[in-house]
Amino acid sequence: MVPPRVTIREVARAAGVSVATVSKVLNDRYGVSEATAARVRAVIADLGYESSLVARSLRNQRTNVIGVLVADLEPYSAEVLKGVADVLRGTEYELVAYAAAARVGEHIGWERRHLNRLSGTLIDGAVLVTPTVTDIVASVPIVAVDPHAGRSDIPTVDADNARGGYLAGQHLLALGHRRIAMVTGRADLVSAQLREEGFRAALSDAQTACDAVEFVAGGYDPEVAAAAARALLDRPADARPTAVFAANDATALATIAVAHELGLHVPDDLSVIGFDNVPDAAMSDPGLTTIEQPIREMGRRAAMLLVERLNANEGTPPPSGVHVRLDTRLVARASTAAPAVRVSAPSSGTEAGTDQATAEQGDA
């Protein structure tokens, strides 16, 4: 059973003072002796009293709470959350994470609904992680991380996705792969589109043409990605790709799992490269080669922008339309290697003998 919330009246009773005195101590107001204030603070600590955020906002017009709003708590949003926490640690601001957990049919526009629910009385500002819309009129300052539609009039933070896709293509080509596939991301995300565009550009710029290039939809959904990977890999050796670029790490890990189920060895039979560099990438077997976007740093930059807006002088609105784009880089691990060279057996003893004789003649 959850214990009842400690009230300000209980604090006053335990400290032997009035409710008004406790209120003065909580708000650092004058009129209370240092000895009395110390006694009240000791009681507050002993009872575990916390003032209501709603009451605090009504009293001060601020809660000193920043919200991080996400559609779902998964590795990407968790890293953004860590970055925001890095910035707020040691400041006057507290942090609350709010997962939309939208019902079926409510995916688009979840950020509007939850901003309306939280802003004004519970949070002073919000970081929106991969919001579906950015044409939002909010009563509190907001910053968007990797919005679906790309840059907008609100401050945004993202990574150089096109460059990351290009690096992935370059890496596989440099290893010698010529039968390559990409398991793409969500078609409605600009960042996913840019990753594919960058990858296509790398293949187009290559001096050596590929034997086969395929693109299959993964949708950033592990189940959909696994089905797409199975369609690519459940083929004869000479008909399947030797390398796969997956649009995010979750898709890449699903591809590796399917390869293992089919008896393929990564990277001997198949090279796999992902995108994001979430913690699971380094812990997978084999370690996942990936394109790192600095997700935690994106969270830090978003928090810094938001705090700057919150601390702007009254009457001087902070600048809008601020956009921060961070670099991406290749993190090479054990899931990619040069394609295995398979030498076909000679069709007859005569041909083998001829080849051997030629070699011997050359040695002479």
Coordinates of C-alpha atoms in Angstrom, one line a residue, residues 62-348:
R62 CA 7.1 28.2 -12.5
T63 CA 7.7 24.5 -11.6
N64 CA 11.4 24.3 -12.4
V65 CA 10.6 21.1 -14.2
I66 CA 11.6 20.2 -17.7
G67 CA 9.8 17.5 -19.5
V68 CA 11.2 15.0 -22.1
L69 CA 8.3 13.8 -24.2
V70 CA 8.8 10.6 -26.2
A71 CA 6.5 8.4 -28.2
D72 CA 8.1 5.3 -26.6
L73 CA 10.9 4.5 -24.2
E74 CA 13.4 2.6 -26.4
P75 CA 17.3 2.8 -26.7
Y76 CA 17.3 5.9 -28.8
S77 CA 15.0 8.0 -26.6
A78 CA 16.8 6.7 -23.5
E79 CA 20.1 8.0 -24.7
V80 CA 18.5 11.4 -25.4
L81 CA 17.1 11.4 -21.9
K82 CA 20.6 10.7 -20.5
G83 CA 21.9 13.7 -22.4
V84 CA 19.2 16.0 -21.0
A85 CA 19.9 14.7 -17.5
D86 CA 23.6 15.5 -18.0
V87 CA 22.8 19.2 -18.5
L88 CA 20.2 19.5 -15.8
R89 CA 22.3 17.8 -13.1
G90 CA 23.3 20.4 -10.5
T91 CA 20.9 23.1 -11.8
E92 CA 17.7 24.3 -10.4
Y93 CA 15.7 22.2 -12.9
E94 CA 14.2 18.8 -12.3
L95 CA 13.5 16.3 -15.1
V96 CA 10.4 14.3 -15.9
A97 CA 10.2 11.8 -18.7
Y98 CA 6.7 11.3 -20.3
A99 CA 6.0 8.5 -22.7
A100 CA 3.1 9.0 -25.0
A101 CA 2.1 5.3 -25.2
A102 CA -0.4 6.4 -27.9
R103 CA -3.3 4.2 -28.7
V104 CA -3.8 2.7 -32.2
G105 CA -4.6 5.5 -34.6
E106 CA -3.2 8.2 -32.3
H107 CA 0.4 8.1 -33.4
I108 CA 0.4 11.4 -35.3
G109 CA 0.1 14.4 -33.1
W110 CA 0.8 12.8 -29.8
E111 CA 3.1 15.7 -28.8
R112 CA 0.3 18.3 -29.1
R113 CA -2.0 16.3 -26.8
H114 CA 0.6 15.7 -24.1
L115 CA 2.0 19.2 -24.2
N116 CA -1.5 20.5 -23.6
R117 CA -1.8 18.1 -20.7
L118 CA 1.6 19.0 -19.0
S119 CA 2.5 22.5 -19.9
G120 CA 1.6 25.4 -17.6
T121 CA 1.1 23.5 -14.4
L122 CA 3.6 20.6 -14.5
I123 CA 6.5 21.6 -16.7
D124 CA 8.2 24.9 -17.7
G125 CA 9.5 23.6 -21.0
A126 CA 9.9 20.4 -23.0
V127 CA 12.3 18.5 -25.2
L128 CA 10.3 16.5 -27.9
V129 CA 12.0 13.4 -29.1
T130 CA 11.3 12.6 -32.8
P131 CA 8.0 14.5 -32.8
T132 CA 5.6 13.7 -35.6
V133 CA 4.6 17.4 -36.1
T134 CA 6.5 20.6 -35.4
D135 CA 3.8 23.2 -36.2
I136 CA 3.0 23.4 -32.5
V137 CA 1.8 26.5 -30.7
A138 CA 2.8 25.7 -27.1
S139 CA 2.5 27.8 -23.9
V140 CA 6.0 26.8 -22.9
P141 CA 9.3 26.8 -24.8
I142 CA 10.0 23.6 -26.7
V143 CA 13.0 22.1 -28.6
A144 CA 12.7 19.1 -31.0
V145 CA 15.2 16.3 -31.4
D146 CA 15.2 14.7 -34.9
P147 CA 11.6 15.8 -35.8
H148 CA 9.9 13.6 -38.5
A149 CA 9.6 16.5 -40.9
G150 CA 13.1 17.9 -40.4
R151 CA 13.9 21.5 -39.5
S152 CA 11.1 23.8 -38.6
D153 CA 10.4 27.2 -36.9
I154 CA 11.1 25.7 -33.5
P155 CA 14.6 25.0 -32.4
T156 CA 15.8 21.5 -33.5
V157 CA 18.8 19.2 -33.0
D158 CA 19.6 16.4 -35.4
A159 CA 22.6 14.5 -36.9
D160 CA 24.0 14.5 -40.4
N161 CA 22.0 11.5 -41.6
A162 CA 22.9 11.9 -45.3
R163 CA 26.6 11.9 -44.4
G164 CA 26.1 8.8 -42.2
G165 CA 24.4 6.9 -45.0
Y166 CA 27.3 7.9 -47.4
L167 CA 29.8 6.6 -44.9
A168 CA 28.0 3.2 -44.6
G169 CA 28.1 2.8 -48.4
Q170 CA 31.7 3.8 -48.6
H171 CA 32.7 1.3 -45.9
L172 CA 31.0 -1.7 -47.6
L173 CA 32.4 -0.8 -51.0
A174 CA 35.9 -0.3 -49.6
L175 CA 35.7 -3.9 -48.1
G176 CA 35.0 -5.2 -51.6
H177 CA 31.3 -5.9 -51.4
R178 CA 29.4 -5.7 -54.7
R179 CA 26.1 -7.4 -53.9
I180 CA 24.6 -5.1 -51.3
A181 CA 21.2 -4.5 -49.8
M182 CA 19.7 -1.9 -47.5
V183 CA 16.9 -2.5 -45.0
T184 CA 15.4 1.0 -45.0
G185 CA 13.8 3.0 -42.2
R186 CA 10.4 4.7 -41.9
A187 CA 9.3 6.4 -45.0
D188 CA 7.7 9.3 -43.1
L189 CA 10.9 10.3 -41.3
V190 CA 13.2 12.8 -43.1
S191 CA 16.2 11.4 -41.2
A192 CA 15.5 7.9 -42.6
Q193 CA 15.1 9.4 -46.1
L194 CA 18.4 11.2 -45.8
R195 CA 20.2 8.0 -44.7
E196 CA 18.9 6.2 -47.8
E197 CA 19.9 9.2 -50.0
G198 CA 23.4 9.2 -48.6
F199 CA 23.8 5.5 -49.1
R200 CA 22.6 5.7 -52.7
A201 CA 25.0 8.6 -53.4
A202 CA 27.9 6.5 -52.2
L203 CA 27.0 3.7 -54.5
S204 CA 26.5 6.1 -57.4
D205 CA 29.9 7.8 -56.8
A206 CA 31.8 4.5 -56.6
Q207 CA 34.2 3.9 -59.5
T208 CA 33.3 0.2 -59.4
A209 CA 29.8 -0.8 -60.3
C210 CA 27.8 -3.1 -58.0
D211 CA 26.6 -6.4 -59.3
A212 CA 23.3 -6.1 -57.4
V213 CA 21.7 -3.5 -55.1
E214 CA 18.4 -4.1 -53.3
F215 CA 16.3 -1.9 -51.1
V216 CA 13.7 -3.5 -48.8
A217 CA 11.5 -1.7 -46.2
G218 CA 12.2 -2.3 -42.5
G219 CA 10.3 0.6 -41.0
Y220 CA 12.4 0.7 -37.9
D221 CA 10.3 -2.2 -36.7
P222 CA 12.3 -5.3 -35.6
E223 CA 9.6 -7.8 -36.8
V224 CA 9.2 -6.1 -40.2
A225 CA 12.9 -5.8 -40.5
A226 CA 13.4 -9.5 -39.6
A227 CA 10.9 -10.5 -42.3
A228 CA 12.7 -8.3 -44.9
A229 CA 16.1 -9.8 -43.9
R230 CA 14.8 -13.3 -44.2
A231 CA 13.5 -12.5 -47.8
L232 CA 17.0 -11.3 -48.7
L233 CA 19.0 -14.0 -47.0
D234 CA 17.0 -17.2 -47.5
R235 CA 18.5 -17.7 -51.0
P236 CA 21.4 -19.6 -52.6
A237 CA 24.8 -18.1 -51.9
D238 CA 25.2 -16.6 -55.3
A239 CA 21.8 -14.9 -55.2
R240 CA 21.9 -13.2 -51.7
P241 CA 23.7 -10.0 -50.7
T242 CA 27.1 -10.3 -49.1
A243 CA 26.4 -7.1 -47.1
V244 CA 23.4 -5.3 -45.6
F245 CA 23.1 -1.7 -44.4
A246 CA 20.3 -1.5 -41.9
A247 CA 18.8 2.0 -41.3
N248 CA 19.1 1.7 -37.5
D249 CA 20.8 -0.6 -35.0
A250 CA 17.6 -2.4 -34.0
T251 CA 17.1 -3.4 -37.6
A252 CA 20.7 -4.4 -37.9
L253 CA 20.5 -6.6 -34.8
A254 CA 17.3 -8.2 -36.2
T255 CA 19.2 -8.9 -39.5
I256 CA 22.1 -10.6 -37.6
A257 CA 19.6 -12.8 -35.7
V258 CA 17.9 -13.9 -38.9
A259 CA 21.3 -14.7 -40.5
H260 CA 22.2 -16.9 -37.5
E261 CA 18.9 -18.7 -37.7
L262 CA 19.6 -19.5 -41.4
G263 CA 23.0 -20.8 -40.5
L264 CA 25.0 -17.9 -41.9
H265 CA 28.1 -16.6 -40.1
V266 CA 28.5 -12.8 -39.6
P267 CA 30.8 -11.5 -41.1
D268 CA 32.2 -14.5 -43.0
D269 CA 28.9 -15.1 -45.0
L270 CA 27.3 -11.7 -44.4
S271 CA 28.5 -8.2 -43.3
V272 CA 26.0 -6.0 -41.5
I273 CA 26.3 -2.3 -40.6
G274 CA 23.7 -0.4 -38.6
F275 CA 23.1 3.3 -37.7
D276 CA 22.8 5.0 -34.3
N277 CA 25.5 3.3 -32.1
V278 CA 23.1 2.5 -29.2
P279 CA 24.7 0.6 -26.2
D280 CA 23.4 -2.7 -27.5
A281 CA 25.6 -2.3 -30.7
A282 CA 28.8 -2.8 -28.7
M283 CA 27.4 -5.7 -26.7
S284 CA 26.0 -7.8 -29.6
D285 CA 27.8 -10.9 -30.9
P286 CA 29.6 -10.0 -33.1
G287 CA 30.0 -6.4 -32.1
L288 CA 28.0 -4.3 -34.6
T289 CA 29.7 -2.0 -37.0
T290 CA 27.5 1.1 -37.1
I291 CA 27.3 4.8 -38.0
E292 CA 27.3 6.7 -34.8
Q293 CA 25.0 9.7 -34.4
P294 CA 25.9 11.3 -31.1
I295 CA 22.5 10.7 -29.5
R296 CA 23.4 11.6 -25.9
E297 CA 25.1 14.8 -27.2
M298 CA 21.9 15.6 -29.1
G299 CA 20.0 15.4 -25.8
R300 CA 22.6 17.7 -24.2
R301 CA 22.4 20.3 -26.9
A302 CA 18.6 20.2 -26.8
A303 CA 18.6 20.8 -23.0
M304 CA 21.1 23.6 -23.4
L305 CA 18.9 25.3 -26.0
L306 CA 15.8 24.9 -23.8
V307 CA 17.5 26.2 -20.6
E308 CA 18.8 29.2 -22.6
R309 CA 15.2 29.9 -23.7
L310 CA 13.9 29.5 -20.2
N311 CA 16.5 31.8 -18.7
A312 CA 16.0 34.5 -21.3
N313 CA 15.3 38.0 -19.9
E314 CA 11.7 38.8 -19.6
G315 CA 10.5 40.9 -22.5
T316 CA 13.4 39.6 -24.6
P317 CA 12.1 36.5 -26.4
P318 CA 14.9 34.0 -27.3
P319 CA 15.6 33.5 -31.0
S320 CA 13.5 31.0 -32.8
G321 CA 14.6 28.8 -35.7
V322 CA 17.8 27.7 -34.1
H323 CA 19.1 24.5 -35.7
V324 CA 22.0 22.3 -34.5
R325 CA 23.3 19.5 -36.8
L326 CA 25.9 17.2 -35.3
D327 CA 28.4 15.0 -37.2
T328 CA 28.1 11.3 -37.8
R329 CA 31.0 8.8 -37.9
L330 CA 31.8 5.2 -38.7
V331 CA 32.4 2.9 -35.8
A332 CA 34.0 -0.3 -37.2
R333 CA 33.5 -3.5 -35.2
A334 CA 33.4 -7.2 -36.0
S335 CA 30.2 -7.5 -38.0
T336 CA 31.8 -6.3 -41.3
A337 CA 34.6 -7.8 -43.3
A338 CA 35.7 -8.3 -46.8
P339 CA 33.4 -10.8 -48.7
A340 CA 34.6 -14.4 -48.6
V341 CA 36.3 -15.6 -51.8
R342 CA 34.7 -18.8 -53.0
V343 CA 36.7 -20.7 -55.6
S344 CA 34.6 -23.0 -57.7
A345 CA 35.8 -26.6 -58.1
P346 CA 37.3 -27.3 -61.6
S347 CA 34.8 -29.0 -64.0
S348 CA 37.3 -31.7 -65.1

